[in-house]
XYZ file of C-alpha atoms in Angstrom:
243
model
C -29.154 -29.032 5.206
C -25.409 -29.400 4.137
C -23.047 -28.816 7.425
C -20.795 -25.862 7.184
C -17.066 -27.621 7.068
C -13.850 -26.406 8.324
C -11.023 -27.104 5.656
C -7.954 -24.983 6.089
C -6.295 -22.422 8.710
C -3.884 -20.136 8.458
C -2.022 -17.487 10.503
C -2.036 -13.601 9.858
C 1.182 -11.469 10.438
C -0.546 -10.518 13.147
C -1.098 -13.967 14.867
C -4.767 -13.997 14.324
C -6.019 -17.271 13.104
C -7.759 -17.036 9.326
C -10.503 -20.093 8.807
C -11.382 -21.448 5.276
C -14.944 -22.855 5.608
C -16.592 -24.756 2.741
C -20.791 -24.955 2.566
C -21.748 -26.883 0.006
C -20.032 -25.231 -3.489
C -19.802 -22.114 -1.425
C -16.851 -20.993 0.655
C -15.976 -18.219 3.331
C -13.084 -17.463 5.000
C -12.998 -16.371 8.378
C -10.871 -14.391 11.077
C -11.331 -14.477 14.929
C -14.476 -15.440 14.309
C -15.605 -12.438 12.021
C -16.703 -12.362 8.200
C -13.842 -11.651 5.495
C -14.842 -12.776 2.657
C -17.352 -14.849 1.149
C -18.128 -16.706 -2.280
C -21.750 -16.110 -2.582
C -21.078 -12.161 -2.507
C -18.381 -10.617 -4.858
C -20.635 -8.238 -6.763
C -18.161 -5.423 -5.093
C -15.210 -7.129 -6.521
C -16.240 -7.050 -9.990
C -17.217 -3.955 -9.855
C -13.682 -3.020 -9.017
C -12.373 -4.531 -11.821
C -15.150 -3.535 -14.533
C -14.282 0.603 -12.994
C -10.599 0.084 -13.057
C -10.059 -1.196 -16.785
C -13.044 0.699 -18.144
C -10.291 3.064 -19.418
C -7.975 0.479 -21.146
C -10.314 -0.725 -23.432
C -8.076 -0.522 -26.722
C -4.720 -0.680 -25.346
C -2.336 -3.282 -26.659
C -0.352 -4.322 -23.721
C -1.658 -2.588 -20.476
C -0.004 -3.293 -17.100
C -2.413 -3.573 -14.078
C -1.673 -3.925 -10.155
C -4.852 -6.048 -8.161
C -3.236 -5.988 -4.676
C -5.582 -8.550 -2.675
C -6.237 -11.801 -4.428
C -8.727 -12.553 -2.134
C -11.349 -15.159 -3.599
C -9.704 -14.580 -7.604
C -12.971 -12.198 -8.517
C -11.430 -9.197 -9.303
C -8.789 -10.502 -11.059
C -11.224 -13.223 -13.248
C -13.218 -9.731 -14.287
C -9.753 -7.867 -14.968
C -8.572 -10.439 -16.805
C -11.709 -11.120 -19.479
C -11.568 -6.854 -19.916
C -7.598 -6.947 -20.911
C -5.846 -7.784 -23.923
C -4.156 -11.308 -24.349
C -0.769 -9.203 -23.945
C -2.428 -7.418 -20.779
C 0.102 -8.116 -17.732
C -1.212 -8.752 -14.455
C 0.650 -8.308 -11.060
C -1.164 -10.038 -8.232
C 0.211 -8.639 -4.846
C -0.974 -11.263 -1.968
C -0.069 -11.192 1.721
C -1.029 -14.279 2.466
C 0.612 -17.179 1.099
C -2.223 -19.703 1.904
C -4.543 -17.407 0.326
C -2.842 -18.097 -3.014
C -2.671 -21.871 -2.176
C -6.581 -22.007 -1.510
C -6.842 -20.248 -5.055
C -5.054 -22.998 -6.405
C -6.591 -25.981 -4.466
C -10.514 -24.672 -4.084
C -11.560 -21.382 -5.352
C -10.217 -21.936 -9.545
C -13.700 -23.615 -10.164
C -15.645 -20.759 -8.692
C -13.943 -18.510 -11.875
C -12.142 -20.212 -14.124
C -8.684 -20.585 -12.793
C -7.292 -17.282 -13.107
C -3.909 -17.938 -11.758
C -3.675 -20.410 -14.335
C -3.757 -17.438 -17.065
C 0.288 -16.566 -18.610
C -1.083 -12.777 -18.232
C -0.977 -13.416 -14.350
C 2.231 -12.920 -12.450
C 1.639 -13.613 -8.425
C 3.937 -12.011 -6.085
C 3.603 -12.766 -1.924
C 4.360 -10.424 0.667
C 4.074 -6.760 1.566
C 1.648 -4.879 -1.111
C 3.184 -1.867 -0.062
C 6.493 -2.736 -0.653
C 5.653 -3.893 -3.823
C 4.041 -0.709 -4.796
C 6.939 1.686 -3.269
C 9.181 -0.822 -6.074
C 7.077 -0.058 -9.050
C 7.703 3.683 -10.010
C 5.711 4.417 -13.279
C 4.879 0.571 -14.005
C 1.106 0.204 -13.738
C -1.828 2.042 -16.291
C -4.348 0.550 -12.924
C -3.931 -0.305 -9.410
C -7.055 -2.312 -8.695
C -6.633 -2.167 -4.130
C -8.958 -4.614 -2.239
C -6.249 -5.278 0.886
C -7.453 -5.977 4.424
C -10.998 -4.105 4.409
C -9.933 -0.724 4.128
C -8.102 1.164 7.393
C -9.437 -1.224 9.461
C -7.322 -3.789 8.853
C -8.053 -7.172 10.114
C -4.947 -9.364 8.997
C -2.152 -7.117 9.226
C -1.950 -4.139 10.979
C 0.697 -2.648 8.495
C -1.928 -2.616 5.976
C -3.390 0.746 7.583
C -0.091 2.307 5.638
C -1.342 2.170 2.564
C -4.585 3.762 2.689
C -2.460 6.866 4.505
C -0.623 9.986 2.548
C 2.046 8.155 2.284
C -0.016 4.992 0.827
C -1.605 7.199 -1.580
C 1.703 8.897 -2.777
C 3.436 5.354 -3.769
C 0.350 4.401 -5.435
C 0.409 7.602 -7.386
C 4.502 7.189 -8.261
C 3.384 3.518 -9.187
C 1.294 4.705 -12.325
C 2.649 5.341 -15.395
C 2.192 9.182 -15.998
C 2.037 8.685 -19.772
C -0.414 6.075 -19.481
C -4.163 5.771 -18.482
C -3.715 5.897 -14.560
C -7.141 4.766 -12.471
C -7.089 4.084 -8.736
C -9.632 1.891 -7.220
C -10.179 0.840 -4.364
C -12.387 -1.417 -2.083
C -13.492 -2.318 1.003
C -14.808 0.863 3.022
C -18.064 -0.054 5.181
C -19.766 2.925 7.466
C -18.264 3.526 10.649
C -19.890 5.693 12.786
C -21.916 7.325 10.464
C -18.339 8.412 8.296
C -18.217 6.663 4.570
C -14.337 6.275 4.840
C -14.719 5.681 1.048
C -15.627 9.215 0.624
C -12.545 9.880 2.693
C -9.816 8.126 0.847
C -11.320 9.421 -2.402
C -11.067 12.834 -1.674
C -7.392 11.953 -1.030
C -6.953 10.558 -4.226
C -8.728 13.411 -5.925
C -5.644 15.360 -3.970
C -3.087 13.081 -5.452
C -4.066 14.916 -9.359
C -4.015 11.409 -11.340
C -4.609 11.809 -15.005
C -8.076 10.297 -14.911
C -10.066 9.986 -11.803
C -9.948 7.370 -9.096
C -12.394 5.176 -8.142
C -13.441 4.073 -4.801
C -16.097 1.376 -4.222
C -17.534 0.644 -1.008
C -18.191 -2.726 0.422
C -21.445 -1.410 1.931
C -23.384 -3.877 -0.692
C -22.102 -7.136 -1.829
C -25.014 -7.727 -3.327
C -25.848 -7.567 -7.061
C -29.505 -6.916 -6.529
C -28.335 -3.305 -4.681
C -25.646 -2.776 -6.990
C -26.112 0.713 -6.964
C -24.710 1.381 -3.342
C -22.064 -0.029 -4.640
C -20.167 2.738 -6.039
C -19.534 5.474 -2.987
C -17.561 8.505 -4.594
C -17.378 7.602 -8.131
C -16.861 10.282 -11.346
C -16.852 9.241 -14.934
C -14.625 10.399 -17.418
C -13.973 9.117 -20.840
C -11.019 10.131 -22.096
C -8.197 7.607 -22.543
C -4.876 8.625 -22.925
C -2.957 9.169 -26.446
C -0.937 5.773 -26.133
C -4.314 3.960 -25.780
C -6.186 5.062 -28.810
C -5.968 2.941 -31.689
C -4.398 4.313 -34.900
C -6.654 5.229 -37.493
């Protein structure tokens, strides 16, 4: 059996020491000694992406938020649904995150940071949202595991009123605004999924938001997946093509 190895640290904001293990062709990246992320289970990830740009199928040049690069899965699924003159913000915390992207994670999905669609900017999502008044058609949000927050405390601002206000002002009201977000395992027997979509649903986007849960990784339950989700099919008037 092939040894679990440790490759790379890094520090949080919060002074919490983030591990990079590699096993084999699989990685996994820890903090304090507790599960973030791992390679062998993104199912939730894609998902994210293949809910949030459902609704821009057809549009020339769509502009899409992923705040969270984590392990480049969302944004390697965002980027095969979008147009070659899609645009693609990537809002990362973490510098080393991006830098492990680079160095160990392209081959796991093609290199998306390596796409001209993709335009990486480090440092405080929230910031970056509370900038971006009517910019984005999606905001794709996988940041920090939901409320919880396990590498920077801040992060529990954006999944507030507040939170949930920029991101509104963020979408482009003429365009084909969808919300997603990720990352919202049970707690005490409350879905906190559920919770923050019902917020959304407050927030009156043009299309509906989607929240997935983290719940399930897995592909083979994909179905608990989705906590909260409703369908709708309409695209906006700038997204149709022309007859």
């Amino acid at each position: 059996m092939k040894p679990r190895v440790r490759i790379a640290t890094a520090r949080t904001p919060d002074g919490s020491e983030m591990v990079l293990y590699q096993h084999g062709r699989d990685f996994s990246i820890m903090i304090n000694g507790q599960d973030l992320m791992n390679s062998r289970q993104h199912e939730s990830e894609l998902e994210l992406a293949r809910l949030g740009c459902a609704h821009l199928a057809g549009c020339k040049a769509p502009s899409i938020l992923v705040g969270g690069l984590g392990m480049g899965y969302t944004l390697r699924q965002a980027l095969d649904m979008l147009s070659p003159h899609a645009q693609v913000v990537v809002g990362e915390l973490l510098g080393a995150v991006v830098e492990w992207n680079r160095e160990f994670f392209g081959e796991l999905n093609g290199q998306p940071l390596g796409d001209e669609r993709v335009d990486v900017k480090t440092g405080d999502i929230v910031e970056l949202i509370s900038r971006s008044k009517g910019r984005f058609d999606a905001i794709l949000l996988d940041i920090d595991n939901g409320p919880s927050a396990m590498t920077d405390s801040g992060n529990r601002r954006l999944y507030g009123r507040e939170g949930i206000r920029a991101c509104r002002r963020a979408l482009r009201k003429q365009g084909c605004p969808m919300c997603a977000v990720s990352g919202f395992p049970l707690t005490r027997g409350v879905n906190h999924s559920h919770v923050l979509y019902g917020s959304l649903r407050r927030t009156r986007l043009s299309c509906p938001p989607v929240a997935v849960s983290r719940v399930c990784r897995s592909r083979t339950s994909r179905r608990e997946v989705t906590d909260g989700l409703e369908r709708d099919d309409r695209r906006c008037v700038r997204c149709q093509p022309r007859v």
